[in-house]
Short mmCIF file of C-alpha atoms in Angstrom, two decimals:
data_model
loop_
_atom_site.label_atom_id
_atom_site.label_comp_id
_atom_site.label_asym_id
_atom_site.label_seq_id
_atom_site.Cartn_x
_atom_site.Cartn_y
_atom_site.Cartn_z
CA MET U 1 0.00 0.00 0.00
CA ILE U 2 2.77 2.45 0.95
CA ASN U 3 4.62 1.78 -2.30
CA GLN U 4 1.42 2.36 -4.30
CA ILE U 5 0.85 5.68 -2.54
CA LYS U 6 4.46 6.72 -3.22
CA LYS U 7 4.10 5.78 -6.87
CA PHE U 8 0.87 7.81 -7.16
CA LEU U 9 2.35 10.91 -5.50
CA ARG U 10 5.70 10.84 -7.30
CA PRO U 11 4.64 12.89 -10.38
CA PHE U 12 3.32 15.65 -8.11
CA VAL U 13 6.38 15.95 -5.84
CA SER U 14 9.70 17.57 -6.76
CA GLU U 15 13.00 15.68 -6.51
CA LYS U 16 14.31 18.33 -4.10
CA PHE U 17 11.40 17.72 -1.75
CA ILE U 18 11.96 13.97 -1.87
CA ILE U 19 15.64 14.42 -1.01
CA TRP U 20 14.66 16.79 1.82
CA THR U 21 12.34 14.16 3.29
CA HIS U 22 15.15 11.59 3.09
CA LYS U 23 17.41 13.98 5.00
CA MET U 24 14.80 14.57 7.69
CA ARG U 25 14.49 10.80 8.16
CA ALA U 26 18.27 10.50 8.38
CA ILE U 27 18.50 13.28 11.01
CA ILE U 28 15.79 11.65 13.10
CA ALA U 29 17.45 8.23 12.75
CA ALA U 30 20.86 9.55 13.82
CA LEU U 31 19.31 11.34 16.82
CA TYR U 32 17.23 8.31 17.79
CA TYR U 33 20.24 5.97 17.82
CA GLY U 34 22.60 8.52 19.40
CA TYR U 35 24.99 9.15 16.51
CA PRO U 36 26.74 5.76 16.82
CA ALA U 37 29.19 6.57 14.02
CA LYS U 38 30.98 8.92 16.41
CA ARG U 39 32.13 5.87 18.38
CA LEU U 40 33.41 3.98 15.34
CA LYS U 41 35.95 4.38 12.59
CA VAL U 42 33.67 4.19 9.57
CA ILE U 43 35.18 3.34 6.19
CA GLY U 44 33.04 3.97 3.11
CA VAL U 45 33.65 2.18 -0.18
CA THR U 46 32.07 3.55 -3.35
CA GLY U 47 32.41 2.99 -7.09
CA THR U 48 30.64 1.17 -9.89
CA ASN U 49 32.32 -2.23 -9.61
CA GLY U 50 34.35 -3.99 -6.93
CA LYS U 51 32.80 -2.40 -3.85
CA THR U 52 31.64 -5.61 -2.19
CA THR U 53 34.95 -7.37 -2.78
CA VAL U 54 36.96 -4.44 -1.44
CA CYS U 55 34.77 -4.32 1.68
CA HIS U 56 35.42 -8.00 2.35
CA LEU U 57 39.16 -7.63 1.80
CA VAL U 58 39.37 -4.63 4.13
CA ASP U 59 37.31 -6.51 6.72
CA ALA U 60 39.75 -9.42 6.56
CA ILE U 61 42.76 -7.13 6.95
CA LEU U 62 41.34 -5.29 9.96
CA GLU U 63 40.31 -8.54 11.63
CA GLU U 64 43.77 -10.01 11.04
CA ALA U 65 45.14 -6.93 12.83
CA GLY U 66 43.02 -7.78 15.86
CA PHE U 67 40.10 -5.38 15.49
CA GLN U 68 36.41 -6.09 15.89
CA VAL U 69 34.75 -5.12 12.61
CA ALA U 70 31.22 -4.54 11.35
CA MET U 71 30.45 -4.57 7.62
CA ALA U 72 27.40 -3.81 5.46
CA THR U 73 27.50 -4.82 1.79
CA THR U 74 25.28 -5.85 -1.12
CA ILE U 75 25.51 -9.50 -0.10
CA ASP U 76 25.77 -9.51 3.69
CA PHE U 77 25.81 -7.75 7.05
CA LYS U 78 28.41 -8.65 9.62
CA ILE U 79 28.95 -7.51 13.19
CA GLY U 80 31.97 -9.15 14.76
CA SER U 81 31.65 -12.86 14.10
CA ASN U 82 27.91 -12.72 13.38
CA LYS U 83 27.02 -12.61 9.68
CA VAL U 84 23.64 -12.61 7.93
CA VAL U 85 22.60 -12.45 4.28
CA ASN U 86 21.43 -9.09 2.93
CA GLU U 87 17.82 -9.85 2.01
CA TYR U 88 16.84 -6.26 1.21
CA LYS U 89 17.95 -6.11 -2.45
CA MET U 90 19.51 -2.79 -1.52
CA THR U 91 23.19 -2.09 -1.01
CA THR U 92 23.08 0.88 1.37
CA LEU U 93 20.05 0.59 3.61
CA SER U 94 17.54 3.21 4.74
CA PRO U 95 18.73 5.70 7.40
CA PHE U 96 17.05 3.93 10.32
CA LEU U 97 18.52 0.55 9.34
CA VAL U 98 21.98 2.05 8.76
CA GLN U 99 21.97 3.83 12.14
CA LYS U 100 20.65 0.72 13.92
CA PHE U 101 23.40 -1.34 12.28
CA LEU U 102 26.03 1.11 13.55
CA ARG U 103 24.47 1.20 17.05
CA ASP U 104 24.54 -2.60 17.16
CA ALA U 105 28.17 -2.52 16.03
CA VAL U 106 29.05 -0.19 18.91
CA SER U 107 27.15 -2.41 21.37
CA ALA U 108 29.11 -5.43 20.11
CA GLY U 109 32.42 -3.70 20.79
CA CYS U 110 33.42 -3.05 17.18
CA GLN U 111 36.09 -0.46 16.49
CA TYR U 112 35.51 -0.28 12.73
CA ALA U 113 32.48 -0.32 10.45
CA ILE U 114 32.80 -0.76 6.69
CA ILE U 115 29.87 0.48 4.63
CA GLU U 116 29.40 -0.17 0.92
CA THR U 117 28.09 3.27 -0.02
CA THR U 118 26.15 3.84 -3.23
CA SER U 119 25.53 7.00 -5.23
CA HIS U 120 21.79 6.67 -4.49
CA ALA U 121 22.51 6.60 -0.74
CA LEU U 122 24.71 9.68 -0.98
CA ILE U 123 22.21 11.72 -3.00
CA GLN U 124 19.33 10.62 -0.77
CA ASN U 125 21.18 11.39 2.48
CA ARG U 126 20.80 7.82 3.75
CA VAL U 127 24.23 8.13 5.39
CA TRP U 128 23.73 11.61 6.83
CA GLY U 129 25.25 11.88 10.29
CA ILE U 130 28.11 9.50 9.52
CA LYS U 131 31.55 11.09 9.70
CA TYR U 132 33.64 8.81 7.52
CA HIS U 133 37.07 8.00 8.89
CA GLY U 134 38.26 6.78 5.49
CA VAL U 135 36.81 6.61 1.97
CA VAL U 136 37.63 4.46 -1.07
CA LEU U 137 36.91 4.86 -4.78
CA THR U 138 37.12 1.70 -6.89
CA ASN U 139 36.11 3.03 -10.33
CA ILE U 140 33.34 4.88 -12.15
CA THR U 141 31.83 3.43 -15.31
CA HIS U 142 28.41 3.22 -17.03
CA ASP U 143 25.66 2.54 -14.48
CA HIS U 144 22.54 4.04 -12.88
CA LEU U 145 21.98 6.51 -15.72
CA ASP U 146 18.25 5.94 -15.27
CA TYR U 147 18.63 7.83 -11.98
CA HIS U 148 21.55 10.19 -12.50
CA LYS U 149 20.87 10.85 -16.22
CA THR U 150 24.52 11.63 -17.08
CA TYR U 151 27.97 10.33 -16.23
CA GLY U 152 28.79 13.75 -14.78
CA GLU U 153 25.86 13.62 -12.36
CA TYR U 154 26.79 10.07 -11.40
CA LYS U 155 30.38 11.12 -10.68
CA GLU U 156 29.28 14.14 -8.63
CA ALA U 157 27.10 11.86 -6.50
CA LYS U 158 30.09 9.63 -5.76
CA ILE U 159 32.24 12.64 -4.88
CA LEU U 160 29.86 13.45 -2.00
CA LEU U 161 31.47 10.62 -0.04
CA PHE U 162 34.79 12.50 -0.20
CA ALA U 163 33.38 15.91 0.71
CA HIS U 164 33.81 15.95 4.49
CA ASN U 165 37.55 15.80 5.07
CA PRO U 166 38.08 12.13 6.03
CA LYS U 167 41.29 11.07 7.73
CA PHE U 168 42.28 9.31 4.53
CA SER U 169 41.04 8.74 1.01
CA VAL U 170 42.00 5.88 -1.31
CA ILE U 171 41.59 6.43 -5.05
CA ASN U 172 42.11 4.30 -8.15
CA ALA U 173 44.77 6.27 -10.04
CA ASP U 174 43.95 4.44 -13.29
CA ASP U 175 40.31 5.56 -13.32
CA GLU U 176 39.54 8.56 -15.51
CA ALA U 177 37.79 10.29 -12.60
CA ALA U 178 40.84 10.01 -10.30
CA SER U 179 41.92 13.65 -10.69
CA ASP U 180 38.47 14.93 -9.65
CA PHE U 181 38.46 12.81 -6.51
CA SER U 182 42.08 13.60 -5.69
CA LYS U 183 41.17 17.29 -5.41
CA MET U 184 38.92 16.59 -2.44
CA ILE U 185 40.48 17.43 0.92
CA ALA U 186 41.54 14.53 3.13
CA GLY U 187 44.06 14.05 5.92
CA LYS U 188 46.04 11.91 3.48
CA THR U 189 45.27 10.71 -0.04
CA TYR U 190 46.63 7.41 -1.33
CA LEU U 191 46.57 6.52 -5.01
CA TYR U 192 46.67 2.89 -6.11
CA GLY U 193 46.90 1.35 -9.55
CA LEU U 194 48.93 -0.55 -12.12
CA ASP U 195 49.43 1.94 -14.95
CA ASN U 196 49.63 5.50 -13.64
CA LYS U 197 51.81 6.91 -10.89
CA SER U 198 50.58 5.47 -7.60
CA ASP U 199 51.51 5.24 -3.94
CA ILE U 200 50.46 1.59 -3.85
CA THR U 201 51.05 -0.59 -6.90
CA ALA U 202 51.89 -4.13 -7.96
CA ARG U 203 54.83 -5.49 -9.94
CA LYS U 204 55.99 -8.95 -11.03
CA VAL U 205 52.38 -9.82 -11.77
CA ILE U 206 51.71 -13.44 -12.72
CA MET U 207 48.06 -14.09 -13.50
CA GLU U 208 46.80 -17.66 -13.21
CA PRO U 209 43.34 -19.23 -13.66
CA ASN U 210 42.53 -19.18 -9.95
CA GLY U 211 44.37 -16.08 -8.83
CA SER U 212 47.48 -13.96 -9.18
CA LEU U 213 50.98 -13.74 -7.77
CA ILE U 214 51.87 -10.10 -7.21
CA THR U 215 54.49 -8.07 -5.45
CA VAL U 216 52.84 -5.10 -3.75
CA ILE U 217 54.93 -1.93 -3.66
CA THR U 218 54.25 0.68 -0.95
CA PRO U 219 56.15 3.75 0.32
CA ASP U 220 57.28 1.62 3.28
CA GLY U 221 58.46 -1.41 1.32
CA GLN U 222 57.23 -4.32 -0.74
CA ILE U 223 55.83 -7.76 -0.13
CA PRO U 224 54.78 -10.72 -2.32
CA ILE U 225 51.13 -11.77 -2.09
CA ASN U 226 49.47 -14.91 -3.44
CA LEU U 227 45.98 -13.63 -4.28
CA ASN U 228 43.34 -16.36 -4.56
CA LEU U 229 40.92 -14.20 -6.56
CA PRO U 230 41.21 -14.41 -10.37
CA GLY U 231 41.33 -11.49 -12.78
CA LYS U 232 43.13 -8.20 -13.20
CA PHE U 233 40.16 -6.39 -11.64
CA ASN U 234 40.74 -8.33 -8.42
CA ILE U 235 44.32 -7.11 -8.34
CA TYR U 236 42.87 -3.59 -8.29
CA ASN U 237 40.47 -4.61 -5.52
CA ALA U 238 43.36 -6.02 -3.51
CA LEU U 239 45.43 -2.86 -4.01
CA ALA U 240 42.51 -0.76 -2.73
CA ALA U 241 42.33 -2.91 0.40
CA VAL U 242 46.12 -2.80 0.87
CA SER U 243 45.91 0.99 0.66
CA VAL U 244 43.37 1.08 3.49
CA GLY U 245 45.60 -1.13 5.61
CA PHE U 246 48.58 1.09 4.83
CA ALA U 247 46.58 4.22 5.70
CA GLU U 248 45.80 2.66 9.08
CA ASP U 249 49.51 1.91 9.71
CA LEU U 250 49.10 -1.85 9.64
CA GLU U 251 52.06 -4.15 9.05
CA LEU U 252 52.51 -5.41 5.50
CA THR U 253 52.90 -8.93 6.85
CA THR U 254 49.45 -8.63 8.48
CA ILE U 255 47.93 -7.41 5.21
CA LYS U 256 49.58 -10.25 3.28
CA LYS U 257 48.37 -12.89 5.74
CA ALA U 258 44.79 -11.60 5.59
CA LEU U 259 44.59 -11.46 1.79
CA GLU U 260 46.12 -14.89 1.31
CA LYS U 261 43.53 -16.45 3.63
CA ILE U 262 40.65 -15.39 1.39
CA LYS U 263 39.70 -18.18 -1.02
CA GLY U 264 36.70 -16.51 -2.63
CA ILE U 265 33.74 -14.19 -2.14
CA SER U 266 30.17 -15.35 -2.57
CA GLY U 267 28.74 -14.49 -5.98
CA ARG U 268 31.94 -12.82 -7.16
CA MET U 269 33.73 -15.01 -9.73
CA GLU U 270 32.46 -17.87 -7.59
CA GLN U 271 33.42 -21.26 -9.02
CA ILE U 272 31.02 -24.14 -8.38
CA ASN U 273 32.51 -27.60 -8.47
CA CYS U 274 30.34 -30.69 -8.12
CA GLY U 275 32.79 -33.03 -9.79
CA GLN U 276 31.92 -32.01 -13.37
CA ASP U 277 34.60 -31.83 -16.09
CA PHE U 278 33.80 -28.23 -17.02
CA GLY U 279 33.77 -24.98 -15.11
CA VAL U 280 30.80 -23.08 -13.73
CA ILE U 281 31.16 -19.51 -12.51
CA ILE U 282 28.52 -17.19 -11.10
CA ASP U 283 29.19 -13.48 -10.86
CA PHE U 284 27.25 -10.32 -10.01
CA ALA U 285 28.56 -8.44 -13.09
CA HIS U 286 25.67 -6.28 -14.30
CA THR U 287 27.40 -3.27 -15.84
CA PRO U 288 29.16 -3.11 -19.22
CA ASP U 289 32.59 -2.54 -17.68
CA GLY U 290 32.12 -5.23 -15.04
CA LEU U 291 30.84 -7.79 -17.54
CA GLN U 292 33.64 -7.11 -20.00
CA LYS U 293 36.27 -7.61 -17.31
CA VAL U 294 34.66 -10.86 -16.22
CA PHE U 295 34.52 -12.10 -19.84
CA GLU U 296 38.19 -11.21 -20.37
CA THR U 297 39.18 -13.04 -17.21
CA VAL U 298 37.16 -16.15 -18.08
CA LYS U 299 38.49 -16.15 -21.65
CA ASN U 300 42.06 -16.27 -20.32
CA MET U 301 41.28 -19.20 -18.01
CA THR U 302 39.26 -21.28 -20.47
CA LYS U 303 40.53 -23.80 -23.01
CA GLY U 304 37.06 -24.67 -24.27
CA ARG U 305 33.95 -22.64 -24.98
CA ILE U 306 32.32 -19.91 -22.91
CA ILE U 307 28.61 -20.55 -22.44
CA HIS U 308 27.04 -17.40 -21.04
CA VAL U 309 23.72 -16.97 -19.24
CA GLY U 310 22.67 -13.39 -18.55
CA GLY U 311 20.20 -10.61 -19.10
CA ALA U 312 19.42 -7.17 -17.69
CA THR U 313 17.43 -5.76 -14.78
CA GLY U 314 13.99 -4.20 -15.25
CA ASN U 315 13.15 -0.66 -14.11
CA ARG U 316 16.80 0.32 -14.46
CA ASP U 317 19.10 1.97 -17.02
CA LYS U 318 17.78 0.73 -20.36
CA THR U 319 20.72 2.12 -22.34
CA LYS U 320 23.05 -0.57 -21.06
CA ARG U 321 20.87 -3.51 -22.13
CA PRO U 322 22.10 -3.76 -25.75
CA ILE U 323 25.65 -3.07 -24.53
CA LEU U 324 25.50 -6.04 -22.18
CA GLY U 325 24.12 -8.10 -25.04
CA SER U 326 26.87 -7.01 -27.41
CA LEU U 327 29.51 -8.20 -24.92
CA ALA U 328 27.84 -11.61 -24.80
CA GLY U 329 27.72 -11.68 -28.60
CA ARG U 330 31.39 -10.84 -28.80
CA TYR U 331 32.89 -12.98 -26.05
CA ALA U 332 30.54 -15.95 -25.54
CA ASP U 333 30.67 -18.95 -27.84
CA ILE U 334 27.10 -19.69 -26.81
CA ALA U 335 24.89 -16.84 -25.59
CA ILE U 336 21.72 -17.52 -23.61
CA VAL U 337 19.66 -14.43 -22.83
CA THR U 338 17.19 -14.76 -19.96
CA ASP U 339 15.33 -12.84 -17.29
CA GLU U 340 17.03 -11.08 -14.40
CA ASP U 341 14.90 -9.16 -11.91
CA PRO U 342 12.32 -7.86 -14.41
CA TYR U 343 10.43 -5.95 -11.68
CA ASN U 344 7.22 -4.68 -13.33
CA GLU U 345 8.58 -4.60 -16.89
CA ASP U 346 7.73 -7.23 -19.46
CA PRO U 347 10.70 -9.65 -19.31
CA LYS U 348 10.18 -10.53 -22.98
CA VAL U 349 10.85 -6.89 -23.94
CA ILE U 350 14.01 -6.78 -21.82
CA ILE U 351 15.27 -10.01 -23.38
CA GLU U 352 14.67 -8.62 -26.87
CA GLN U 353 16.61 -5.44 -26.04
CA VAL U 354 19.55 -7.47 -24.76
CA SER U 355 19.30 -9.84 -27.74
CA GLU U 356 19.58 -6.95 -30.20
CA GLY U 357 23.00 -6.31 -28.70
CA VAL U 358 23.98 -9.99 -28.97
CA VAL U 359 23.41 -9.88 -32.73
CA ARG U 360 25.32 -6.60 -33.13
CA GLY U 361 28.19 -7.77 -30.96
CA ALA U 362 28.75 -11.04 -32.81
CA THR U 363 31.88 -11.14 -34.99
CA LYS U 364 32.79 -12.92 -38.23
CA ASP U 365 34.88 -15.35 -36.22
CA ASN U 366 32.12 -15.78 -33.65
CA PRO U 367 28.74 -15.34 -35.41
CA LYS U 368 25.48 -15.96 -33.58
CA LYS U 369 22.61 -18.01 -34.99
CA LEU U 370 19.37 -18.29 -33.06
CA GLY U 371 18.70 -21.86 -32.01
CA GLU U 372 22.30 -23.00 -32.53
CA ASN U 373 24.62 -20.89 -30.38
CA PHE U 374 22.19 -18.16 -29.38
CA PHE U 375 19.07 -18.75 -27.28
CA LYS U 376 16.33 -16.61 -25.74
CA ILE U 377 14.88 -18.40 -22.72
CA LEU U 378 12.38 -16.53 -20.58
CA ASN U 379 12.74 -18.72 -17.49
CA ARG U 380 16.12 -18.22 -15.78
CA LYS U 381 16.16 -21.72 -14.31
CA ALA U 382 15.49 -23.22 -17.74
CA ALA U 383 18.28 -21.04 -19.17
CA ILE U 384 20.79 -22.31 -16.61
CA LEU U 385 19.70 -25.91 -17.18
CA LYS U 386 20.18 -25.40 -20.93
CA ALA U 387 23.69 -24.03 -20.40
CA ILE U 388 24.67 -26.95 -18.16
CA SER U 389 23.26 -29.45 -20.66
CA LEU U 390 25.36 -27.95 -23.47
CA ALA U 391 28.63 -27.88 -21.50
CA LYS U 392 31.41 -30.27 -22.43
CA HIS U 393 34.88 -31.04 -21.10
CA GLY U 394 36.95 -27.85 -20.81
CA ASP U 395 34.05 -25.42 -21.27
CA VAL U 396 33.03 -22.75 -18.78
CA VAL U 397 29.42 -21.88 -18.02
CA LEU U 398 29.37 -18.23 -16.94
CA ILE U 399 26.19 -16.99 -15.22
CA THR U 400 26.06 -13.27 -14.55
CA GLY U 401 23.81 -10.58 -13.15
CA LYS U 402 22.63 -11.94 -9.80
CA GLY U 403 25.66 -13.39 -8.08
CA ALA U 404 24.78 -14.37 -4.52
CA GLU U 405 21.34 -12.72 -4.46
CA THR U 406 18.61 -14.70 -2.72
CA LYS U 407 15.58 -13.05 -4.31
CA MET U 408 14.31 -12.20 -7.77
CA ALA U 409 12.12 -9.13 -8.30
CA VAL U 410 9.12 -10.11 -10.42
CA GLY U 411 6.94 -7.07 -9.75
CA GLU U 412 6.97 -3.56 -8.27
CA ASN U 413 7.30 -4.97 -4.76
CA GLN U 414 7.06 -8.68 -5.46
CA PHE U 415 9.94 -11.06 -4.84
CA ILE U 416 10.43 -14.79 -5.14
CA PRO U 417 13.21 -16.85 -3.52
CA TRP U 418 16.11 -17.32 -5.89
CA SER U 419 19.64 -18.71 -5.95
CA ASP U 420 21.77 -19.13 -9.07
CA ARG U 421 24.05 -21.37 -7.02
CA GLN U 422 21.24 -23.67 -5.95
CA VAL U 423 19.93 -24.01 -9.52
CA VAL U 424 23.43 -24.82 -10.76
CA GLU U 425 24.00 -27.44 -8.08
CA GLU U 426 20.66 -29.09 -8.88
CA ALA U 427 21.48 -29.09 -12.60
CA LEU U 428 24.94 -30.54 -12.03
CA GLY U 429 23.46 -33.23 -9.80
CA LYS U 430 21.13 -34.31 -12.59
CA LYS U 431 23.85 -34.18 -15.25
CA ASN U 432 26.37 -36.12 -13.17
#
């Protein structure tokens, strides 16, 4: 009922008024819970891709150093040793839930709280009243243009996280927006990257199918790290986390030990092995840049074919749908387009928009023919089953868009239980 009322009133209410009401809620929430952020060192991580992974890496580093840590991300909430799945289908929660989370973290004796902080949350003042101790930028690429309209507006929303003089800021030097973020005042700014001049970088990089061997270079020395997360993008994620550890004066040996303990992150390049002779990977990639990086990583670790299952979300940026499709057409040997949180849009329409991109993205060396190596399957479970049935020795089935999510949005406020992992395991059980 509340959502229907909000939908009815929306055309009659200005965006400024809506943002004002969000701020009022945030002020009340902070007052009600007693400004808990004042008793924590809060680290905010923002960017288009990599936020969740960076949060988990930073959490591991701080815990290895002996701190009690709370963390709120797209996939989970953690306070000390207690962890629960994020069931809200929202990365940064509403002000009351954020402030309650921080109050609970204080009550549990946490010294740090890591918050995955989105552009929506910053614009809508969901994190008002939180004085960030440190802030991190992963990257800024095409996303959320349904809300922000332009890349410039999207970037300015992200910059809000850096606007209140944190003790430190950590910025990806190789991102085109780095110079804009570097101008923001902070106690200390640390740049990380592989290509441009950086404070924290990696050399002697050896990339392998299941991870990378890197030597991390810092102003205080260098140390080799065996990273168990595949892909160049995960080297960037690791460098961001190292930079946070360095900013907090932690020993490089502590940082190394923490990163090497991590074997994987749920729904992020997650490999599922049930004894089959081909690979299966599920990943949250839902932006053009994120999906391209995942495809490039999988291509380098695959001897056989890439069988891709993916689509696009309803009620979100429509401009990226054909782009996502074109990447599947270009990189996948077999492309299966399916539904992915259609919300109240017609999933058939979304699938057609993605499929247009598949056809355009196909190359002479990798053409797509409907019914042979290109399929449109409305039911996501049927699409995954089809991919598994087609897989042979040495192939990789890559399933993107939902990662570790536990719900699928099938209406304005209608959700059904969902798990890509569970569907895959059932399919592999039948095939084996």
